[in-house]
PDB file of C-alpha atoms in Angstrom:
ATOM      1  CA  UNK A 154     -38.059  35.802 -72.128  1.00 52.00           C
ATOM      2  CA  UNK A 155     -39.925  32.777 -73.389  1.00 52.00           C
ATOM      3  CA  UNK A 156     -43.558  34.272 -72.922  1.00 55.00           C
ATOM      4  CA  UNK A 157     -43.876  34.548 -76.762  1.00 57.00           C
ATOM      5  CA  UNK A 158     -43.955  30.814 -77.016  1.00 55.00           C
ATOM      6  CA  UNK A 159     -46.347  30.448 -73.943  1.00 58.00           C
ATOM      7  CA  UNK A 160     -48.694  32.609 -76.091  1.00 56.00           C
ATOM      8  CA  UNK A 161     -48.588  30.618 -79.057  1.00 59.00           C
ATOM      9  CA  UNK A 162     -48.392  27.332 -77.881  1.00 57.00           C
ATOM     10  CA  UNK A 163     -52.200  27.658 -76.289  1.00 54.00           C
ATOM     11  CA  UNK A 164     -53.134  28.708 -79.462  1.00 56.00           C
ATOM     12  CA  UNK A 165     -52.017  25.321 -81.306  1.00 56.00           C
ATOM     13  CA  UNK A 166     -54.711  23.976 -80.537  1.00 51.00           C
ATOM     14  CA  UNK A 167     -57.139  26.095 -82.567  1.00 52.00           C
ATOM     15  CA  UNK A 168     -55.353  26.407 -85.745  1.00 53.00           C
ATOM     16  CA  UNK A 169     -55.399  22.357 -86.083  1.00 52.00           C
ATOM     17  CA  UNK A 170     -55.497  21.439 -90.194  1.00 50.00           C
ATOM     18  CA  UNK A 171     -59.056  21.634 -91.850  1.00 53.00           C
ATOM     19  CA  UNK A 172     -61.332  19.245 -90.547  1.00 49.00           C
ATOM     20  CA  UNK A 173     -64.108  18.784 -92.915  1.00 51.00           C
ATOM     21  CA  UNK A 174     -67.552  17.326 -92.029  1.00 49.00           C
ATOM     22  CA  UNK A 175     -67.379  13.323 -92.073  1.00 44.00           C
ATOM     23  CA  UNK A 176     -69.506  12.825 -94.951  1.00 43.00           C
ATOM     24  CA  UNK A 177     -67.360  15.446 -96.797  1.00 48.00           C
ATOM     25  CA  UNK A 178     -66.103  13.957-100.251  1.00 48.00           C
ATOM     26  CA  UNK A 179     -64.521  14.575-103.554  1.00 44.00           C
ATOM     27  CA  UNK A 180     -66.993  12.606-105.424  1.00 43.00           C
ATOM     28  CA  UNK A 181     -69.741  10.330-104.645  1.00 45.00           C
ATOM     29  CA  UNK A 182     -68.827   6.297-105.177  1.00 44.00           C
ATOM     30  CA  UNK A 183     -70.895   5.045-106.737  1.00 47.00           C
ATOM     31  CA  UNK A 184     -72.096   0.978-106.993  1.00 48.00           C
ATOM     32  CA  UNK A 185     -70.812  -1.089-110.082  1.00 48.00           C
ATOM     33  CA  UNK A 186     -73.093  -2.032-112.847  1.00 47.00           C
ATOM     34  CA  UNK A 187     -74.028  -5.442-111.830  1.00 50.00           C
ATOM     35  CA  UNK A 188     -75.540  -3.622-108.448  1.00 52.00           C
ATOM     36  CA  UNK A 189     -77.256  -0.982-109.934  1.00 50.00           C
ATOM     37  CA  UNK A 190     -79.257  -3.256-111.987  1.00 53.00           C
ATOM     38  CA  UNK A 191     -80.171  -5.141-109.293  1.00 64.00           C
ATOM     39  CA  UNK A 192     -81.388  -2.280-107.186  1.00 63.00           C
ATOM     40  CA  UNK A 193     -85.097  -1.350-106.785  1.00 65.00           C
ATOM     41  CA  UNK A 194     -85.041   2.037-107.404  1.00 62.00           C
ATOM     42  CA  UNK A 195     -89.038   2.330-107.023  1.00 69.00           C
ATOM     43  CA  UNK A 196     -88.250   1.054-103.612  1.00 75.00           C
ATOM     44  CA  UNK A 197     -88.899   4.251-100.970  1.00 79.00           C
ATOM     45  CA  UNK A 198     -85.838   2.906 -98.605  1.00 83.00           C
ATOM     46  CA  UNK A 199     -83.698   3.084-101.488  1.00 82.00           C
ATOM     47  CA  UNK A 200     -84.840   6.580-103.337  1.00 82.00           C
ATOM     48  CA  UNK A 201     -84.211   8.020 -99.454  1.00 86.00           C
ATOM     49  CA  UNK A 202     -80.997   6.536 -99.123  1.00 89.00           C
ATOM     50  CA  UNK A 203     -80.228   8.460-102.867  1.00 88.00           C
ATOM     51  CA  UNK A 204     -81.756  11.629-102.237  1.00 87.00           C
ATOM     52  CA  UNK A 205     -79.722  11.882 -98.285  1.00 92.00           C
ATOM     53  CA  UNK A 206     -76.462  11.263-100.295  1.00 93.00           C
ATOM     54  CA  UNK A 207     -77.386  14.103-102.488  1.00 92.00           C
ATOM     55  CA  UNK A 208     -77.693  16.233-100.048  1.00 94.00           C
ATOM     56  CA  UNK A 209     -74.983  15.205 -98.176  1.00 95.00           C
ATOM     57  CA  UNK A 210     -72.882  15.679-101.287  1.00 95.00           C
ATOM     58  CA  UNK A 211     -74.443  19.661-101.585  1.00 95.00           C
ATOM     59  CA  UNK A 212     -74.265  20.236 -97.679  1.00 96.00           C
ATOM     60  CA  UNK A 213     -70.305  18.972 -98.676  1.00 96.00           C
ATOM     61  CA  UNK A 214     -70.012  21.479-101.082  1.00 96.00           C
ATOM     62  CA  UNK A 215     -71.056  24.004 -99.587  1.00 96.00           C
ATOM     63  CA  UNK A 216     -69.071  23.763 -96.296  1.00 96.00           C
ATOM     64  CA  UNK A 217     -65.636  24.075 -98.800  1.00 96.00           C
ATOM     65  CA  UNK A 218     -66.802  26.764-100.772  1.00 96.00           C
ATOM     66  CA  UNK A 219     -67.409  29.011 -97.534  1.00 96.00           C
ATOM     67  CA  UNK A 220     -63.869  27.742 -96.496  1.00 95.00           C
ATOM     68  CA  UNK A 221     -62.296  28.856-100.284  1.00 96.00           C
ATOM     69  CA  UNK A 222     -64.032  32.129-100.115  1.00 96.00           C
ATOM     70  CA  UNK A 223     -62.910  32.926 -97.064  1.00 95.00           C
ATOM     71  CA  UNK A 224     -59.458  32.335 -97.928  1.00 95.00           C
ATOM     72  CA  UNK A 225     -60.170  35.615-100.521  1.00 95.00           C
ATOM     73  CA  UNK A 226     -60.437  37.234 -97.910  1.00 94.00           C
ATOM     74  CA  UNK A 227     -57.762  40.199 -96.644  1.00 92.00           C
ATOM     75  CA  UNK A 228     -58.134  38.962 -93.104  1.00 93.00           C
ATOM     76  CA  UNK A 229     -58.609  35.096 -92.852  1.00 95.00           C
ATOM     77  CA  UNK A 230     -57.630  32.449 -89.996  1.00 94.00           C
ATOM     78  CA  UNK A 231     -54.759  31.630 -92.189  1.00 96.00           C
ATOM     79  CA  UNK A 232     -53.473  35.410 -91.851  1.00 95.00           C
ATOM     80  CA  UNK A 233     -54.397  35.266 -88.306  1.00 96.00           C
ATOM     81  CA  UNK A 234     -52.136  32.707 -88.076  1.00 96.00           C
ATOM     82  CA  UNK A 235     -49.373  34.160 -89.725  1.00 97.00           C
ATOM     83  CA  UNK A 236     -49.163  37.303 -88.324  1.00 97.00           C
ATOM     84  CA  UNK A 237     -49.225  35.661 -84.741  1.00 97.00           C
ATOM     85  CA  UNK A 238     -46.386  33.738 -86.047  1.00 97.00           C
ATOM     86  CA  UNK A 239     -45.016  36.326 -87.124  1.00 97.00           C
ATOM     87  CA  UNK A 240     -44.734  38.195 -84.109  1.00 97.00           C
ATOM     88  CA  UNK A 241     -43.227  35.211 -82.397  1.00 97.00           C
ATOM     89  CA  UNK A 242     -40.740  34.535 -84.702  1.00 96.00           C
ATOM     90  CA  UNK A 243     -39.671  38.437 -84.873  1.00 97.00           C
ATOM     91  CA  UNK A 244     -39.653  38.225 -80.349  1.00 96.00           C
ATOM     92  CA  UNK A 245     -37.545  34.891 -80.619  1.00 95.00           C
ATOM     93  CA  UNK A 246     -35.047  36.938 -82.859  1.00 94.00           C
ATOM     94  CA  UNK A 247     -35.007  39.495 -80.480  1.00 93.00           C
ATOM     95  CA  UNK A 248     -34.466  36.581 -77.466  1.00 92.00           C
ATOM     96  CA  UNK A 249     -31.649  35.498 -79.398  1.00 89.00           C
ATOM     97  CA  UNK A 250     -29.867  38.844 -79.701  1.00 87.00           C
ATOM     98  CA  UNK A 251     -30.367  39.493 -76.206  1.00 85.00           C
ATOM     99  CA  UNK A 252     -28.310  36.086 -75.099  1.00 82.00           C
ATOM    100  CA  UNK A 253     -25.692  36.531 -77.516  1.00 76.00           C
ATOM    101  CA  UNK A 254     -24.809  39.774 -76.474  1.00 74.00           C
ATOM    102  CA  UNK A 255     -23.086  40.713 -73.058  1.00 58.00           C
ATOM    103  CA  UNK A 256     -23.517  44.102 -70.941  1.00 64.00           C
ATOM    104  CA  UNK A 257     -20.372  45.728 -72.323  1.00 55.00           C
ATOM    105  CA  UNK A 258     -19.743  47.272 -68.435  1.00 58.00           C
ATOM    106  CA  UNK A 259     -19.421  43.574 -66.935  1.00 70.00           C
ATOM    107  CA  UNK A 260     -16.666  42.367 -67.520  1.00 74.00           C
ATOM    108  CA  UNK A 261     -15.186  39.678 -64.860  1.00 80.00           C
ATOM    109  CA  UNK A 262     -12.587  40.670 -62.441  1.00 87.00           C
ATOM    110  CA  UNK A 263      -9.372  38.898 -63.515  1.00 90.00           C
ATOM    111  CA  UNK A 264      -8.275  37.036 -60.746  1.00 93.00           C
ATOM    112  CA  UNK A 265      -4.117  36.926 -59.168  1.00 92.00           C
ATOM    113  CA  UNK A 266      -1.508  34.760 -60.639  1.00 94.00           C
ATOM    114  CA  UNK A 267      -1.360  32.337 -57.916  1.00 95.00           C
ATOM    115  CA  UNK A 268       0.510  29.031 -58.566  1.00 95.00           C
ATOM    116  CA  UNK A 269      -1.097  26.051 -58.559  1.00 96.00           C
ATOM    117  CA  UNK A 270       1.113  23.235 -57.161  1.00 96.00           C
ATOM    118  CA  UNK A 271       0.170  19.555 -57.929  1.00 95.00           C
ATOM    119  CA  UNK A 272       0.638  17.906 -54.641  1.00 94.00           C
ATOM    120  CA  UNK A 273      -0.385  14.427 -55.181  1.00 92.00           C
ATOM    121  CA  UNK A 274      -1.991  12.375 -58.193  1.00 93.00           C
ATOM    122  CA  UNK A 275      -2.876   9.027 -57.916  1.00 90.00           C
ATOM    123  CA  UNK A 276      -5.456   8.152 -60.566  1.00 89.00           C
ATOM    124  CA  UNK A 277      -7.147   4.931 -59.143  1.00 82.00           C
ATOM    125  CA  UNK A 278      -9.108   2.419 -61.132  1.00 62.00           C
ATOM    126  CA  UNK A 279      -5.805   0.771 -62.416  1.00 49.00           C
ATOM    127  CA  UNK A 280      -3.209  -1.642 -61.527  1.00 36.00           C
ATOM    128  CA  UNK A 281      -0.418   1.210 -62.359  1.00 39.00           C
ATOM    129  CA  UNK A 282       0.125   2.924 -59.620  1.00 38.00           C
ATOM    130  CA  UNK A 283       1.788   6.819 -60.890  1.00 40.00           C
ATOM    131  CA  UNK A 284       2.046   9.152 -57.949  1.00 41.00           C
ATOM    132  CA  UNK A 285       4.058  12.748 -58.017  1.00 46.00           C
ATOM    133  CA  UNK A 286       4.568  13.144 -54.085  1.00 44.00           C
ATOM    134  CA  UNK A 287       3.392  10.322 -51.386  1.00 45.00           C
ATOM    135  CA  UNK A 288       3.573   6.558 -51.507  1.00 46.00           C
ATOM    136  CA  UNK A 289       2.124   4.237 -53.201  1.00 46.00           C
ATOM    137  CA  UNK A 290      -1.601   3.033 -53.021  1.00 44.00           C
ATOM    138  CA  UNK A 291      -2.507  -0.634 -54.164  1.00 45.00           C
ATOM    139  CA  UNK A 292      -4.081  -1.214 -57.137  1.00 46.00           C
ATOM    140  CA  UNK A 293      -7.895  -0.476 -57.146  1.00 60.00           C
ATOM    141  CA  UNK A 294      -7.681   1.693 -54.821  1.00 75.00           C
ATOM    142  CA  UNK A 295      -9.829   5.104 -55.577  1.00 84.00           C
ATOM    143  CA  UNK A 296      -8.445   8.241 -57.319  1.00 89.00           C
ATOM    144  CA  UNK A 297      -7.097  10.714 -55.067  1.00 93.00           C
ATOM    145  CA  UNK A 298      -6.380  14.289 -56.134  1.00 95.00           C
ATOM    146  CA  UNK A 299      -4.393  16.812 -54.043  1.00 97.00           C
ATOM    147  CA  UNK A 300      -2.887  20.408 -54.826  1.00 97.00           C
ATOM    148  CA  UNK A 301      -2.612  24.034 -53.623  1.00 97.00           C
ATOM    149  CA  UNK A 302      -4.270  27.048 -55.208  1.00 96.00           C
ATOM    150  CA  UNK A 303      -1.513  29.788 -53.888  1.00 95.00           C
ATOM    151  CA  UNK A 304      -1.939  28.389 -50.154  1.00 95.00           C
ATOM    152  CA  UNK A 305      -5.694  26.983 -50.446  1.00 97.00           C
ATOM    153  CA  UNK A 306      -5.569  23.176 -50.267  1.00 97.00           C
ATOM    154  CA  UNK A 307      -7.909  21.224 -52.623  1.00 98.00           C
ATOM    155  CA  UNK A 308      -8.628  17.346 -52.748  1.00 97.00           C
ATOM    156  CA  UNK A 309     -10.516  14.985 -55.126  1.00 96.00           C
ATOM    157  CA  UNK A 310     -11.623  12.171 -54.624  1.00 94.00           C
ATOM    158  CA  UNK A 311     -13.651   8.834 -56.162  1.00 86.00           C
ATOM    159  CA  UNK A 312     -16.847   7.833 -53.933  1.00 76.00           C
ATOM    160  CA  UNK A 313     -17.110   4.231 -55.257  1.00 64.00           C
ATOM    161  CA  UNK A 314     -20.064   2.640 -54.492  1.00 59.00           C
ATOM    162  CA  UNK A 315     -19.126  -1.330 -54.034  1.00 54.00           C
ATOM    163  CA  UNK A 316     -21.505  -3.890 -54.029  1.00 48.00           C
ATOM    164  CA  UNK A 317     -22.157  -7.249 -52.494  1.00 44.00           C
ATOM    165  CA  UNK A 318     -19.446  -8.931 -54.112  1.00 46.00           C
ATOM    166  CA  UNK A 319     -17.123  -6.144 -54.774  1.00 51.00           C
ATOM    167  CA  UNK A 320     -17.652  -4.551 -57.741  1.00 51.00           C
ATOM    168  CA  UNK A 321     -18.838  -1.032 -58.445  1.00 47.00           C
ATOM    169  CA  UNK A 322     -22.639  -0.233 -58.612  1.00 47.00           C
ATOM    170  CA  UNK A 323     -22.131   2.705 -60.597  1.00 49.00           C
ATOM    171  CA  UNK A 324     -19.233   4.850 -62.441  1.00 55.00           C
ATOM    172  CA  UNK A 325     -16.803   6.610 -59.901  1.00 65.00           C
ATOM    173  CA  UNK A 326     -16.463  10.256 -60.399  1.00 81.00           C
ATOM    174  CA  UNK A 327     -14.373  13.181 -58.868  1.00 90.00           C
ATOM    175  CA  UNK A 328     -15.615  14.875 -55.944  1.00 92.00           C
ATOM    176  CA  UNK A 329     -14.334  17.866 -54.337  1.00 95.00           C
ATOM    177  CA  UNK A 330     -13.715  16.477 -50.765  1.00 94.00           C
ATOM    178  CA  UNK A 331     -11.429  19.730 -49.268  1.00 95.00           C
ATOM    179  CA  UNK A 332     -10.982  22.788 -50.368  1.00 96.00           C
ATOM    180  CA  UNK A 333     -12.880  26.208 -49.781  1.00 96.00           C
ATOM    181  CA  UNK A 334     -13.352  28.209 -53.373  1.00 96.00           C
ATOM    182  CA  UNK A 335     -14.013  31.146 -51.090  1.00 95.00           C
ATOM    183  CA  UNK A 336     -10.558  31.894 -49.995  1.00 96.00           C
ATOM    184  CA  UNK A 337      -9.849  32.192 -53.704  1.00 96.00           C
ATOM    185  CA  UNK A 338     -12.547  35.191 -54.658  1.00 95.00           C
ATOM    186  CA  UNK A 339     -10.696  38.378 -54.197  1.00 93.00           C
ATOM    187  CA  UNK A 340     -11.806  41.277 -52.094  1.00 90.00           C
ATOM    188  CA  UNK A 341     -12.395  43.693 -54.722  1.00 89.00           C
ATOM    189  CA  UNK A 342     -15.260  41.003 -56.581  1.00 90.00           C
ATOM    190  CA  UNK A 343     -18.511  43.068 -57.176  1.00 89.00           C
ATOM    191  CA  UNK A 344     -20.950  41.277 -54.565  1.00 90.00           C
ATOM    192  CA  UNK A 345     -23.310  40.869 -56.980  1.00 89.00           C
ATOM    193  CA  UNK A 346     -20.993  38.646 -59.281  1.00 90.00           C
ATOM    194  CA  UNK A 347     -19.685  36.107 -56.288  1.00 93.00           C
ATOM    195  CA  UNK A 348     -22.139  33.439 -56.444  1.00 94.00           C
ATOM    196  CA  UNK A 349     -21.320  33.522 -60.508  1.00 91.00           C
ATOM    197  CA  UNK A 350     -17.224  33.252 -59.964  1.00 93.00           C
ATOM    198  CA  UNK A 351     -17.695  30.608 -57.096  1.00 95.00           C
ATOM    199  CA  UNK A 352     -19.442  28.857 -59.368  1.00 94.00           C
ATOM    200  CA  UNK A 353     -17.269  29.092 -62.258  1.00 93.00           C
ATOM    201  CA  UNK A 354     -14.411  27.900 -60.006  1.00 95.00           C
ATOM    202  CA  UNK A 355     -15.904  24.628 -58.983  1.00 95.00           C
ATOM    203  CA  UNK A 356     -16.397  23.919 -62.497  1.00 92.00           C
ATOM    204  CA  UNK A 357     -13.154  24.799 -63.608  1.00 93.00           C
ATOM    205  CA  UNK A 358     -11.465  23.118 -61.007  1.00 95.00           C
ATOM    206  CA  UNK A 359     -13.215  19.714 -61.176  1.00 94.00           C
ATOM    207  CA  UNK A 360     -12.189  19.852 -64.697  1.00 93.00           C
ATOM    208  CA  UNK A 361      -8.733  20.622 -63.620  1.00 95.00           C
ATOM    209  CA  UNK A 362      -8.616  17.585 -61.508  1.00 95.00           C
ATOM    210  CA  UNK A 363      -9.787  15.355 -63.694  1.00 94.00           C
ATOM    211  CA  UNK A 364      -7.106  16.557 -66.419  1.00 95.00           C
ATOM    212  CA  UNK A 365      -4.472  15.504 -63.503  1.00 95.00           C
ATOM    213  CA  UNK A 366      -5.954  12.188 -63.575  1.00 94.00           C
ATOM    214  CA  UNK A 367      -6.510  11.348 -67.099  1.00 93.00           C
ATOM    215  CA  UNK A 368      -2.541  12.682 -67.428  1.00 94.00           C
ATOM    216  CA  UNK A 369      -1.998  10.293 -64.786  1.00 93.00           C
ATOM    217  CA  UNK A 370      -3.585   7.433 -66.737  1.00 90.00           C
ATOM    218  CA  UNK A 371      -1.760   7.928 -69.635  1.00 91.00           C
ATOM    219  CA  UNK A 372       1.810   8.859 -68.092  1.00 92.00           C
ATOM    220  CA  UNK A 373       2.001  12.734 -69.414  1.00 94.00           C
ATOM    221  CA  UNK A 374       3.571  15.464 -67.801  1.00 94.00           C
ATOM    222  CA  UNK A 375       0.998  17.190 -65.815  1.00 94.00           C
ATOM    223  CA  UNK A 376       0.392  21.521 -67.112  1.00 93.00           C
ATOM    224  CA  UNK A 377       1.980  24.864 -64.854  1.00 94.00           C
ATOM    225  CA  UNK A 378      -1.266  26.737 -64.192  1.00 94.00           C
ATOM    226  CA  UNK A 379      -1.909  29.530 -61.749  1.00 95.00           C
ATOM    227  CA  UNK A 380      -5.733  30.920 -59.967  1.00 96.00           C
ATOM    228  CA  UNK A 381      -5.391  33.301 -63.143  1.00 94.00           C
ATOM    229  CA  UNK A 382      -5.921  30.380 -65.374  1.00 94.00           C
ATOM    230  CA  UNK A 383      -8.711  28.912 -63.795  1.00 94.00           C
ATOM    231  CA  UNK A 384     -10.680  32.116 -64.281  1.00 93.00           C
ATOM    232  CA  UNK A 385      -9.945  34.113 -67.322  1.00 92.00           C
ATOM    233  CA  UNK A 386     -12.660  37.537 -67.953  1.00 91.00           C
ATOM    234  CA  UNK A 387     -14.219  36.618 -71.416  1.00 88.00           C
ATOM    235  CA  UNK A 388     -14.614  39.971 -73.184  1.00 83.00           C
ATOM    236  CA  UNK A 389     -17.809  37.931 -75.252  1.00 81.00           C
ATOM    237  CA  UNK A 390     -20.225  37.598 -72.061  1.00 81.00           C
ATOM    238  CA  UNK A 391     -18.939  38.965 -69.430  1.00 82.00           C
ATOM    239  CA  UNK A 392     -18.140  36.047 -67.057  1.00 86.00           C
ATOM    240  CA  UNK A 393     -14.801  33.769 -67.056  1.00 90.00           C
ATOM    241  CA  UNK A 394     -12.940  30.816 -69.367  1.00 91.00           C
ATOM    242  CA  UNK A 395     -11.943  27.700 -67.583  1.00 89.00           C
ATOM    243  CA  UNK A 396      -8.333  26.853 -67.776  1.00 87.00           C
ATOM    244  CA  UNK A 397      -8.995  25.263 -71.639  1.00 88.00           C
ATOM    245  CA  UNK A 398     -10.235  29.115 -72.631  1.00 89.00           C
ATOM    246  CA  UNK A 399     -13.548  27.283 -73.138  1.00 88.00           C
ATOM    247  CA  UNK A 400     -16.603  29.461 -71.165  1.00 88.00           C
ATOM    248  CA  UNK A 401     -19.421  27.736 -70.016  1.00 85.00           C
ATOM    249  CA  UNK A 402     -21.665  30.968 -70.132  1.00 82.00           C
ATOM    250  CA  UNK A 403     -21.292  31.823 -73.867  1.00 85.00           C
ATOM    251  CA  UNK A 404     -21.514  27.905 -74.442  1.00 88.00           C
ATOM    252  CA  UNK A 405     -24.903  28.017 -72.580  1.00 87.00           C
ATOM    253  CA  UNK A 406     -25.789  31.279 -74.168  1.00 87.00           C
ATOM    254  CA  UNK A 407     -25.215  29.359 -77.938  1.00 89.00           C
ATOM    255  CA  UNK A 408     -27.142  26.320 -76.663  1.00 92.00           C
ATOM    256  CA  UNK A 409     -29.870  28.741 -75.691  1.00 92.00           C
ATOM    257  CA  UNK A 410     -29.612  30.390 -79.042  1.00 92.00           C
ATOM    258  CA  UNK A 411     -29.579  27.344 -81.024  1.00 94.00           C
ATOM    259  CA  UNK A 412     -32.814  26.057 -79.271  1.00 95.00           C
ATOM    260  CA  UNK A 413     -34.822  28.903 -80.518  1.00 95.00           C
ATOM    261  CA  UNK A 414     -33.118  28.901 -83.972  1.00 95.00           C
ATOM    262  CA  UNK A 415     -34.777  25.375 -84.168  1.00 96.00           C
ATOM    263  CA  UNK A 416     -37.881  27.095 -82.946  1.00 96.00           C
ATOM    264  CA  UNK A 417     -37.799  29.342 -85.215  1.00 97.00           C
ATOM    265  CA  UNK A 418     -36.932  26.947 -87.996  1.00 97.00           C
ATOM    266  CA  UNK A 419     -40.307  24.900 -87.015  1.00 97.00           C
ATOM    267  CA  UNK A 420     -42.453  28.235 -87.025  1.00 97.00           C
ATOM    268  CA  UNK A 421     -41.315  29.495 -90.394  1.00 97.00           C
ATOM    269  CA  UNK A 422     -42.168  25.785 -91.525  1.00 97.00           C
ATOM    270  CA  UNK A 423     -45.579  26.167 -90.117  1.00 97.00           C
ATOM    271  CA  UNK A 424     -46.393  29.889 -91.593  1.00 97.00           C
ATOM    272  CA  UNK A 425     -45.081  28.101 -94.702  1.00 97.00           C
ATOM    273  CA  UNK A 426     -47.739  25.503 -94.371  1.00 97.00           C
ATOM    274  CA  UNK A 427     -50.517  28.279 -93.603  1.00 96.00           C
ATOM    275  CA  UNK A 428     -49.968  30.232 -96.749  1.00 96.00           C
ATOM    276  CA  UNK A 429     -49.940  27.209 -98.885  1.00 97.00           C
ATOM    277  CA  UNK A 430     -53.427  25.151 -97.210  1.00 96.00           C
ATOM    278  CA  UNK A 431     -54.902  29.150 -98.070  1.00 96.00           C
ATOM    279  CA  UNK A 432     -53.288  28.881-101.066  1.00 96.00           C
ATOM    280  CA  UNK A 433     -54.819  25.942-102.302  1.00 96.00           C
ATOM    281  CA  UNK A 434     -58.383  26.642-100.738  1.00 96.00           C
ATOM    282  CA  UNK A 435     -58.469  30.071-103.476  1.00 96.00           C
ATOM    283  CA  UNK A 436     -57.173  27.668-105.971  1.00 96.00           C
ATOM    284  CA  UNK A 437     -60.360  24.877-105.380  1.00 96.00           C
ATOM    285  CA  UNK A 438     -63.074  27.149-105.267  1.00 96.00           C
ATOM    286  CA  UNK A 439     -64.220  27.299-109.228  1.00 96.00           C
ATOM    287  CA  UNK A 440     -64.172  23.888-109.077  1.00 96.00           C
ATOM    288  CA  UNK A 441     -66.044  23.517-105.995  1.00 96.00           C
ATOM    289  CA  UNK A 442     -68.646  25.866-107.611  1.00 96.00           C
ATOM    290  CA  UNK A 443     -68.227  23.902-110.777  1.00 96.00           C
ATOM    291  CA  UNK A 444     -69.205  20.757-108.563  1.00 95.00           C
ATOM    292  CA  UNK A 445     -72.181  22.306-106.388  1.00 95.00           C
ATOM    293  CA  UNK A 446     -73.894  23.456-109.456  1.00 95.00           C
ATOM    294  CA  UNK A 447     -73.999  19.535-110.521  1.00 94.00           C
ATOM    295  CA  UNK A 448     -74.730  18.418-107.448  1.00 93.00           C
ATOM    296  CA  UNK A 449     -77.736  20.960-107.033  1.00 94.00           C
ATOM    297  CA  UNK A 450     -78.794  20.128-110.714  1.00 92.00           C
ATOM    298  CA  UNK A 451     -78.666  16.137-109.616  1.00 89.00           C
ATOM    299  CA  UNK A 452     -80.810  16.553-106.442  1.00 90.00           C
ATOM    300  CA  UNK A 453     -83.434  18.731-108.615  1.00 90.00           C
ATOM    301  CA  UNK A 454     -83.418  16.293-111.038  1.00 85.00           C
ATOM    302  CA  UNK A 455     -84.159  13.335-108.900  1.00 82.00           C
ATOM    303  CA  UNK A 456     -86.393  14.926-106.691  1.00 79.00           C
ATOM    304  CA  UNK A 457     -88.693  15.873-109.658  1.00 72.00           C
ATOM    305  CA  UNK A 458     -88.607  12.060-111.096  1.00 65.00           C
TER     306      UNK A 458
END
């Protein structure tokens, strides 16, 4: 889907900004006053050294007016340009419209109302200790998460990894340490669509459990939910909403989307900055005429002193 930014991106390279020759100049600086007079000019070494910046200063010249003219041209390298990014702008449109938009015939299966039943919530990483069903843990202990999805068990826990002296290497997070998501995918799931729901599922319910503990934490009553809520069809894309209504897929389809609006952003920026170096070029070129037929008329002159 990308392939239109493959193409241009090797092209980069070859549409750089102008590079002009390095003797290429405006003007030719010339010494002060006090130097001039003290230069030789019958000296051979020194009448070189003029007549080579002279022609320097014409070769100059010359290279920009073949640059301006061929910016009057109808086909140019800064068309070129544009109409290749062009093209890629009007395929990353197209990219866009296809991740926004969902097969209207794939819808999610909607999954039964099972009841969830919150078993046992101890939070951990405290020295409250708040616990629906079981006894009580000590203090620092880790979290431990346990409920039923209709009659499929589930069970979170912290890994803490402890160090030498007993303190935590790293951040504990919920793991899923029991539970099989299988048991909850229905028979009548298209086969094609069961990796996608299983993997909806673990999402949703590792966010699940960690709502139980951050209720926990902060002593609020913990939410009625059911297998239904875990997995609502979004009519949008096609796949399910977590418990929260939120849907990973259509948030990854708008992070997708808004990565190639930024794209897309930088390439009209750039076909913005084609037209105008072009632009400018036509713009240059009577005085860069103007400034050749000096230069030509300085080198003739000094040649024939």
């Amino acid at each position: 889907m990308m392939s239109w930014w493959n193409r241009l991106k090797r092209k980069d390279d070859t549409h750089k900004p102008d590079e002009q020759p390095a003797g290429s100049q405006e003007g030719v600086v010339g010494r002060s006053a006090s130097r001039r007079s003290q230069v030789d000019l019958s000296d051979p070494a020194v009448r070189e050294r003029r007549r080579q910046r002279l022609e320097r200063r014409v070769k100059d010249l010359t290279f920009d007016i073949e640059r301006s003219e061929a910016a009057l041209a109808d086909e140019n390298r800064w068309s070129e340009r544009v109409a290749e990014i062009d093209r890629a702008i009007d395929q990353a449109r197209k990219d866009t419209q296809t991740i926004v938009s969902a097969p209207a015939d794939n819808v999610g299966v909607t999954l039964a109302p099972n009841p969830v039943t919150i078993e046992h919530v101890y939070p951990g990483r405290t020295a409250e200790v708040h616990a629906d069903v079981g006894e009580e843990l000590a203090p620092g202990d880790p979290a431990d998460i346990r409920f039923l999805v209709g009659d499929v068990p589930f069970r979170y826990a912290e890994e803490i990894d402890w160090s030498e002296r007993g303190h935590t290497r790293t951040e504990t997070q919920l793991h899923r340490v029991e539970g099989d998501i299988n048991r909850l995918i229905p028979g009548k799931a298209p086969e094609e669509r069961r990796d996608e729901l299983r993997e909806h599922l673990a999402h949703s319910l590792s966010t699940f459990a960690e709502h139980l503990q951050e209720n926990a934490f902060a002593n609020k009553p913990q939410p009625h939910m059911t297998l239904g809520n875990l997995a609502q069809p979004c009519p949008e894309c096609g796949g399910w909403k977590d418990w929260k209504g939120r849907c990973p897929a259509c948030q990854r389809r708008q992070w997708e989307a808004q990565n190639i609006e930024s794209e897309i952003e930088r390439l009209m920026d750039e076909r913005n900055h084609q037209m105008e170096e072009a632009r400018r070029w036509r713009e240059r070129l009577p005085i860069l005429r103007r400034q050749l037929d000096e230069a030509r008329k300085d080198l003739a002159r000094y040649e024939g002193e």
